[in-house]
Amino acid sequence: MRRWAGSISIIARTVVIVGVVEIFTHSAVVLMGVTDRATNLLLDVLLLSVLSAPLLYLFVIKEFGRRVAMAEALEKRAELTGQLLSLMDNVPGVVYRGAPDWSIGFIGAEVKNLTGYAPGEFTGGGVDWRSIIHPDDLELVKTAFSDAVRRKEKTLRVEYRVKHVDGGYRWLEDRRQMIYGAGGYLLSIEGLLLDMTERKSMEETVQNQFHFLQVLLDAIPTPIYYKNTQGRYLGCNKAYEEYVGLSKDHLVGKTVHDIAPKDLADIYRKSDDDLFRQRGIQAFEASAVPADGKRHAVIFNKATFLNPDGSLGGLVGSVLDITDRKRAEEARALLEMAVGQSNEMIMITDVDGTIQYVNPAFERLTGYAREESVGRNPRFLQSERHDKAFYREMWDKLARGKTWSGRMINRKKNGELFEEEASISPVRDTDGKVISFLGVKRDITQLVSLEKQVRTAQRMEAVGTLAGGIAHDFNNALTGIVGFGDLLHERFAADTSC
């Protein structure tokens, strides 16, 4: 294009240029200086002709900077709006804007996945949001919403279920931001809906597992408890509640110093701290004061557990009350002491006659050590002075659950015979079943010998008494005879003198 010349007049911010050009057949945008600033101009070319002959060209230049700025602003706004909508459609949830009457002015496209309904069905009024809330949750949601508005709370979070078009329900968390006007009236609600179905399912699974574990723990008769690393109770089973006389709700959050005497609590806490430092398992014997208020002997068995991230989570422990066992052990020790010091032989056999126990008196008398006797049948003591019928009668009576008493002659390890007086009784369990036999025996060898001597002496005494009586009677008879003899002798002597 060739240079052109002409006059320029500015009327209502429109520049009109009249001039002569060689060729100018289209509009163009040019930049001119107007009132000392750069201005975007629109150049329109008009051709004036006479009888189809070009006469002159009329150039109309219009300032359109404001129009361009407005167009650019609108374009930018549209671009930002598109980006914002795209962002809202891609956030992990459903963005919405609603009114106090529950109508929805805007809702993100993700609502389609959450409910099966398109956004337009909500914004157009075809679907009322309240109609898809689970009937069991609706009143809860409405109450929470009305309470929040009444208290002028700016935020509200509530969890509830909504019905999908497929008939199933989805759990969601509704995070609401309440917008109030100058007068304190609720204008609108801007919120975010988060799908919690998967999380709720996982929570339900965990809850079911926890419930199962709690039922399992409650079925165990041994008292069991668990604590965190601060020594505070996290839970326990029914047996532990009954043992300490406190409910689980009362125990949770407490420490041993809250439920046990200080001297015992100090011991428990120190053992817990030692276990936390060493980790692993621990067992120790101590005292405890359970629900009856008395001190019991117990054994604590404990082990540490870890959190999912590998850090120390706490400990789980069990309590084994050994008070009765201790008493039984003490009673047994006392009994063994008494039996061990008894001069009576004591033997215990099973129902088959196999020796299970012999006391020291047995060892002293028979010469057989306990190790030589236990596990054997008592027949190794037999002296062969009794026939089979003797032993059969004894075992038949024992088999009927009766006590057998009598005397028998047995043989010592050195071959010497001894006579014993025995009483063998059946031992029964709590069900009345015979589980063993208890034999208490006494060496009566010397007694029998003394009895023989006494009997011999008694016989001799009887003979002496008999002989004395006979002699007395004989003497009585002889006295008469002698007397009569003397009289005869005297008479014969007198006759002879005559």
XYZ file of C-alpha atoms in Angstrom:
498
model
C 0.000 0.000 0.000
C 1.209 3.412 -0.872
C 1.373 6.232 1.587
C -1.697 8.424 1.712
C -2.334 11.957 2.819
C -5.442 13.750 3.960
C -7.154 15.460 6.828
C -8.097 13.664 10.057
C -10.939 14.852 12.210
C -11.914 13.240 15.560
C -15.663 13.249 16.178
C -17.079 11.243 19.078
C -13.841 9.301 19.246
C -14.331 8.299 15.571
C -11.569 9.273 13.143
C -12.580 10.000 9.534
C -9.815 10.270 6.939
C -10.476 11.561 3.492
C -7.742 11.060 0.989
C -6.667 9.490 -2.214
C -5.172 6.069 -2.393
C -4.207 3.889 -5.179
C -5.624 0.577 -3.908
C -7.310 -0.212 -0.565
C -9.904 -2.893 -0.745
C -10.237 -4.282 2.866
C -10.467 -3.319 6.512
C -7.391 -3.340 8.688
C -6.386 -2.585 12.217
C -3.814 0.155 12.593
C -2.222 1.848 15.549
C -2.335 5.630 15.750
C -1.432 8.144 18.399
C -4.530 9.859 19.731
C -4.356 12.223 22.709
C -0.857 11.034 23.507
C -1.723 7.340 24.042
C -1.660 4.204 21.985
C -5.122 3.354 20.713
C -6.453 0.342 18.849
C -8.261 1.619 15.698
C -10.547 -0.129 13.281
C -10.113 1.067 9.689
C -13.174 0.756 7.388
C -12.708 1.636 3.719
C -15.719 2.953 1.761
C -15.554 3.464 -2.027
C -17.469 6.435 -3.532
C -18.066 6.145 -7.282
C -19.955 7.957 -10.001
C -21.250 5.949 -12.907
C -19.282 3.031 -11.716
C -16.141 5.065 -11.782
C -14.215 5.397 -8.540
C -14.413 8.879 -7.270
C -12.857 8.741 -3.867
C -12.275 6.414 -0.925
C -13.687 7.188 2.493
C -11.678 5.746 5.398
C -13.524 5.391 8.663
C -11.285 4.577 11.615
C -13.058 3.654 14.844
C -11.463 3.259 18.269
C -12.380 -0.174 19.654
C -9.928 -0.592 22.540
C -12.716 -0.794 25.142
C -14.593 -3.335 23.045
C -11.445 -5.433 22.681
C -10.756 -5.232 26.418
C -14.299 -6.282 27.227
C -14.114 -9.133 24.734
C -10.819 -10.281 26.164
C -12.229 -10.088 29.687
C -15.252 -12.116 28.676
C -13.027 -14.643 26.963
C -10.805 -14.835 30.021
C -13.836 -15.245 32.261
C -15.189 -18.029 30.097
C -11.795 -19.701 30.179
C -11.579 -19.441 33.973
C -15.159 -20.649 34.323
C -14.355 -23.686 32.220
C -11.244 -24.357 34.262
C -13.199 -24.001 37.513
C -15.913 -26.358 36.329
C -13.292 -28.844 35.200
C -11.594 -28.549 38.563
C -14.842 -29.101 40.456
C -15.670 -32.091 38.298
C -12.298 -33.654 39.046
C -11.996 -33.074 42.776
C -12.459 -36.248 44.890
C -16.024 -35.400 45.757
C -19.098 -33.518 44.632
C -19.145 -29.724 44.926
C -22.573 -28.178 45.223
C -24.374 -24.956 46.042
C -27.804 -25.094 47.603
C -30.481 -22.963 49.166
C -32.005 -23.157 52.672
C -35.065 -24.873 51.168
C -32.827 -27.780 50.008
C -33.026 -26.799 46.352
C -29.755 -27.125 44.455
C -28.470 -24.412 42.158
C -25.281 -26.129 41.151
C -23.827 -29.610 41.640
C -20.723 -31.240 40.187
C -20.758 -33.913 37.505
C -19.342 -36.500 39.944
C -22.826 -36.717 41.470
C -23.665 -39.037 38.602
C -21.249 -41.654 39.945
C -22.425 -41.115 43.501
C -26.189 -41.321 42.918
C -26.743 -42.367 39.327
C -28.595 -39.078 38.651
C -27.292 -36.394 36.296
C -26.565 -32.928 37.755
C -29.463 -31.425 35.792
C -31.938 -33.691 37.534
C -31.075 -31.997 40.817
C -30.649 -28.425 39.574
C -33.813 -28.698 37.475
C -35.866 -29.880 40.435
C -36.568 -33.320 39.033
C -34.959 -35.046 42.035
C -35.210 -33.694 45.563
C -32.022 -34.410 47.487
C -34.027 -35.303 50.599
C -35.846 -38.034 48.696
C -32.678 -40.087 48.226
C -31.457 -39.875 51.839
C -31.893 -43.139 53.738
C -35.088 -42.998 55.833
C -33.151 -43.925 58.971
C -30.762 -41.004 58.402
C -33.089 -38.282 57.135
C -34.262 -36.981 60.495
C -30.716 -37.018 61.811
C -29.526 -34.902 58.878
C -32.439 -32.457 59.093
C -31.966 -32.052 62.849
C -28.226 -31.505 62.517
C -28.809 -28.918 59.768
C -31.506 -26.998 61.660
C -29.457 -27.025 64.886
C -26.415 -25.683 63.064
C -28.447 -22.867 61.498
C -30.083 -22.031 64.820
C -26.664 -21.731 66.453
C -25.377 -19.748 63.455
C -22.585 -22.267 62.909
C -20.561 -21.665 59.799
C -19.675 -25.293 59.140
C -21.439 -28.622 59.447
C -20.231 -32.144 58.852
C -22.675 -35.014 58.836
C -22.514 -38.591 57.568
C -25.468 -40.360 56.039
C -26.554 -42.717 53.275
C -28.080 -41.860 49.910
C -29.870 -44.216 47.578
C -28.350 -44.925 44.166
C -30.602 -45.485 41.176
C -29.468 -49.121 41.203
C -31.218 -49.569 44.556
C -28.077 -49.703 46.668
C -26.960 -47.158 49.228
C -23.783 -45.101 49.328
C -22.274 -43.613 52.446
C -21.182 -39.990 52.137
C -19.819 -37.205 54.283
C -21.576 -33.888 53.717
C -19.292 -30.943 54.484
C -21.398 -27.802 54.474
C -20.289 -24.179 54.592
C -23.181 -21.943 55.666
C -23.349 -18.450 54.084
C -25.252 -15.911 56.186
C -26.489 -12.469 55.197
C -25.997 -9.193 57.076
C -29.104 -9.857 59.134
C -27.915 -13.312 60.173
C -30.236 -15.091 57.790
C -28.994 -18.153 55.944
C -28.504 -17.265 52.301
C -27.009 -20.392 50.827
C -24.997 -23.528 51.457
C -21.782 -24.391 49.692
C -20.733 -27.928 50.267
C -18.618 -30.911 49.348
C -19.946 -34.471 49.254
C -17.327 -37.210 49.820
C -18.035 -40.840 49.009
C -17.322 -42.849 52.180
C -18.783 -46.166 51.068
C -15.462 -47.953 50.792
C -14.186 -46.468 54.036
C -17.399 -47.405 55.821
C -17.117 -50.917 54.450
C -13.570 -51.146 55.759
C -14.650 -49.706 59.099
C -17.462 -52.244 59.277
C -15.024 -55.041 58.475
C -12.630 -53.826 61.148
C -15.512 -53.424 63.594
C -16.700 -56.958 62.863
C -13.191 -58.285 63.357
C -12.849 -56.346 66.584
C -16.217 -57.671 67.755
C -15.155 -61.220 66.903
C -11.877 -60.795 68.779
C -13.725 -59.374 71.773
C -16.144 -62.331 71.755
C -13.148 -64.649 71.475
C -11.433 -62.926 74.403
C -14.606 -63.046 76.476
C -14.846 -66.801 75.853
C -11.397 -67.339 77.390
C -11.692 -68.039 81.135
C -8.259 -66.565 81.858
C -8.290 -62.829 82.750
C -6.751 -60.890 79.821
C -6.056 -57.154 79.463
C -4.131 -54.838 77.123
C -2.497 -51.431 77.621
C -0.792 -48.707 75.617
C 2.817 -47.606 76.079
C 1.752 -45.145 78.773
C 0.449 -48.027 80.843
C -3.208 -47.080 80.401
C -5.767 -49.820 79.877
C -7.141 -50.124 76.351
C -9.483 -53.020 77.077
C -9.935 -56.421 78.698
C -12.119 -59.514 78.605
C -15.045 -60.530 80.794
C -12.862 -62.749 82.967
C -10.634 -59.785 83.835
C -13.666 -57.619 84.655
C -14.932 -60.287 87.026
C -11.492 -60.876 88.517
C -10.809 -57.238 89.440
C -14.460 -56.388 90.068
C -14.469 -53.441 87.633
C -16.184 -52.962 84.267
C -14.213 -52.420 81.077
C -15.647 -48.926 80.731
C -14.285 -48.084 84.159
C -10.875 -49.599 83.392
C -10.195 -48.015 79.992
C -7.904 -45.040 80.372
C -6.880 -45.972 83.908
C -3.444 -47.096 85.137
C -2.502 -49.731 87.694
C -2.082 -46.968 90.281
C -5.800 -46.220 89.872
C -6.954 -49.754 90.696
C -4.256 -51.488 92.779
C -2.535 -50.836 96.124
C 0.511 -48.614 95.686
C 3.076 -51.250 96.682
C 1.713 -53.644 94.064
C 1.117 -50.919 91.465
C 4.777 -49.872 91.705
C 5.822 -53.469 90.994
C 3.430 -53.749 88.047
C 4.562 -50.457 86.522
C 8.236 -51.345 86.813
C 7.652 -54.697 85.117
C 5.718 -52.959 82.308
C 8.532 -50.448 81.769
C 11.099 -53.258 81.703
C 9.047 -55.089 79.095
C 8.663 -51.944 76.945
C 12.452 -51.483 76.982
C 13.266 -55.097 76.188
C 10.144 -55.961 74.147
C 9.112 -59.556 73.578
C 7.525 -61.625 76.356
C 7.650 -61.577 80.140
C 6.427 -63.805 82.969
C 6.750 -63.191 86.682
C 5.074 -64.158 89.931
C 3.558 -61.507 92.186
C 0.607 -60.754 94.403
C -2.724 -59.247 93.400
C -5.820 -57.985 95.164
C -8.858 -59.059 93.102
C -12.529 -58.426 93.742
C -12.606 -60.339 97.055
C -10.170 -57.839 98.578
C -7.675 -60.526 99.631
C -4.115 -60.914 98.403
C -3.722 -63.721 95.910
C -0.655 -65.334 94.411
C -0.652 -64.815 90.627
C 1.570 -65.245 87.583
C 1.549 -62.464 84.968
C 2.278 -63.470 81.373
C 2.768 -60.456 79.082
C 3.928 -59.653 75.553
C 4.388 -56.438 73.564
C 2.550 -55.694 70.309
C 3.378 -53.310 67.451
C 1.418 -50.697 65.529
C 0.960 -51.084 61.746
C 3.894 -48.722 61.192
C 6.174 -50.936 63.293
C 6.261 -48.702 66.345
C 5.594 -50.070 69.813
C 1.858 -50.156 70.469
C 1.625 -51.525 74.001
C 1.295 -54.858 75.754
C -1.228 -57.631 76.268
C -1.224 -59.625 79.488
C -2.959 -62.465 81.266
C -3.357 -63.268 84.939
C -3.073 -66.814 86.274
C -4.294 -67.053 89.863
C -2.211 -69.724 91.567
C -3.511 -69.188 95.097
C -5.328 -72.525 95.204
C -2.387 -74.236 93.566
C -0.061 -72.686 96.132
C -2.267 -73.891 98.934
C -2.447 -77.345 97.366
C 1.325 -77.387 96.997
C 1.744 -76.353 100.605
C -0.761 -78.971 101.727
C 0.945 -81.554 99.579
C 4.337 -80.598 100.954
C 2.949 -80.886 104.487
C 1.387 -84.235 103.656
C 4.596 -85.488 102.090
C 6.489 -84.355 105.169
C 4.044 -86.156 107.424
C 4.018 -89.269 105.251
C 7.777 -89.147 104.927
C 8.223 -89.044 108.685
C 5.603 -91.693 109.386
C 6.727 -95.088 110.644
C 3.905 -96.695 108.728
C 4.664 -97.983 105.249
C 2.594 -96.185 102.595
C 2.239 -97.411 99.060
C 0.091 -95.999 96.228
C -0.642 -97.999 93.091
C -2.776 -97.385 90.016
C -5.835 -99.507 89.275
C -3.586 -102.085 87.578
C -1.451 -102.446 90.682
C 1.590 -100.576 89.375
C 3.378 -98.766 92.188
C 3.272 -94.968 91.866
C 4.598 -93.912 95.250
C 6.298 -95.353 98.341
C 7.377 -93.448 101.426
C 10.733 -93.603 103.229
C 9.368 -96.075 105.814
C 8.765 -98.510 102.956
C 12.343 -98.066 101.811
C 13.721 -98.604 105.318
C 11.707 -101.745 105.948
C 11.916 -103.526 102.595
C 15.382 -102.345 101.607
C 14.096 -101.323 98.170
C 14.709 -97.681 97.164
C 11.874 -95.647 95.681
C 13.504 -95.780 92.261
C 13.571 -99.579 92.451
C 9.917 -99.820 93.438
C 7.993 -97.215 91.438
C 6.679 -98.648 88.189
C 6.706 -102.265 89.421
C 3.954 -104.552 90.661
C 4.088 -105.291 94.409
C 4.337 -109.000 93.695
C 8.147 -108.711 93.827
C 7.662 -108.574 97.633
C 5.763 -111.856 97.817
C 7.196 -114.527 100.126
C 5.295 -117.459 98.608
C 3.763 -118.062 102.050
C 0.319 -117.253 100.632
C -1.438 -119.094 97.847
C -3.074 -117.545 94.785
C -6.492 -117.720 96.383
C -5.295 -115.312 99.092
C -4.294 -112.641 96.594
C -7.314 -113.261 94.357
C -9.668 -112.698 97.291
C -7.817 -109.473 98.129
C -7.978 -108.042 94.574
C -11.590 -109.124 94.073
C -12.577 -107.111 97.118
C -10.595 -104.067 95.961
C -12.116 -104.312 92.478
C -15.563 -103.981 94.064
C -14.445 -100.736 95.691
C -14.124 -102.238 99.142
C -11.311 -101.875 101.656
C -9.207 -104.951 102.345
C -7.529 -105.458 105.702
C -5.388 -108.323 106.827
C -1.945 -109.692 107.500
C 0.585 -110.989 105.024
C 4.131 -112.178 105.029
C 6.474 -110.521 102.525
C 10.143 -110.715 101.741
C 12.753 -107.966 102.103
C 15.423 -107.237 99.530
C 17.930 -109.175 101.623
C 15.620 -112.200 101.647
C 14.485 -111.793 105.225
C 10.810 -112.394 105.836
C 8.622 -109.925 107.651
C 5.009 -109.885 108.575
C 2.867 -106.802 107.991
C -0.590 -105.683 108.895
C -2.095 -103.917 105.891
C -5.138 -101.845 105.042
C -5.669 -101.204 101.320
C -8.373 -98.739 100.258
C -9.573 -97.525 96.820
C -9.013 -93.817 95.965
C -11.806 -92.166 93.965
C -11.918 -89.024 91.827
C -14.626 -86.360 92.017
C -16.866 -88.509 89.822
C -16.537 -91.486 92.170
C -14.332 -93.468 89.811
C -11.540 -95.547 91.376
C -8.246 -94.137 90.121
C -5.727 -95.708 92.516
C -5.220 -97.750 95.664
C -3.700 -96.591 98.925
C -1.990 -99.137 101.134
C -1.002 -98.376 104.725
C 1.120 -101.127 106.243
C 2.747 -101.742 109.583
C 5.583 -104.130 110.360
C 4.289 -106.493 112.996
C 7.100 -109.037 112.878
C 8.237 -108.296 116.434
C 4.667 -107.985 117.592
C 3.861 -111.402 116.190
C 6.951 -112.793 117.893
C 5.912 -111.238 121.171
C 2.427 -112.568 120.699
C 3.885 -116.046 120.232
C 5.965 -115.633 123.357
C 2.949 -114.425 125.267
C 0.915 -117.309 124.053
C 3.725 -119.708 125.039
C 3.971 -118.080 128.430
C 0.251 -118.264 128.806
C 0.335 -121.940 127.957
C 3.137 -122.551 130.414
C 1.257 -120.596 133.035
C -1.777 -122.729 132.391
C 0.281 -125.874 132.709
C 1.847 -124.596 135.935
C -1.531 -123.684 137.291
C -2.820 -127.085 136.377
C 0.171 -128.793 137.912
C -0.128 -126.688 141.052
C -3.776 -127.562 141.394
C -3.057 -131.202 140.883
C -0.226 -131.091 143.417
C -2.446 -129.302 145.899
C -5.157 -131.872 145.471
C -2.592 -134.660 145.710
C -1.142 -133.075 148.801
C -4.581 -132.882 150.317
C -5.086 -136.550 149.609
C -1.667 -137.445 150.911
C -2.274 -135.423 154.077
C -5.199 -137.673 154.997
C -3.296 -140.736 154.086
C -0.289 -139.597 156.076
C -2.510 -138.683 158.953
C -4.240 -142.015 158.973
C -0.862 -143.705 158.604
C 0.454 -141.912 161.615
C -2.611 -142.959 163.608
C -2.187 -146.576 162.522
C 1.470 -146.426 163.319
C 0.768 -145.138 166.779
C -1.918 -147.821 167.298
C 0.352 -150.605 166.155
C 3.093 -149.274 168.363
C 0.790 -149.388 171.387
C -0.331 -152.922 170.669
C 3.244 -154.094 170.418
C 4.056 -152.777 173.864
C 1.302 -154.828 175.289
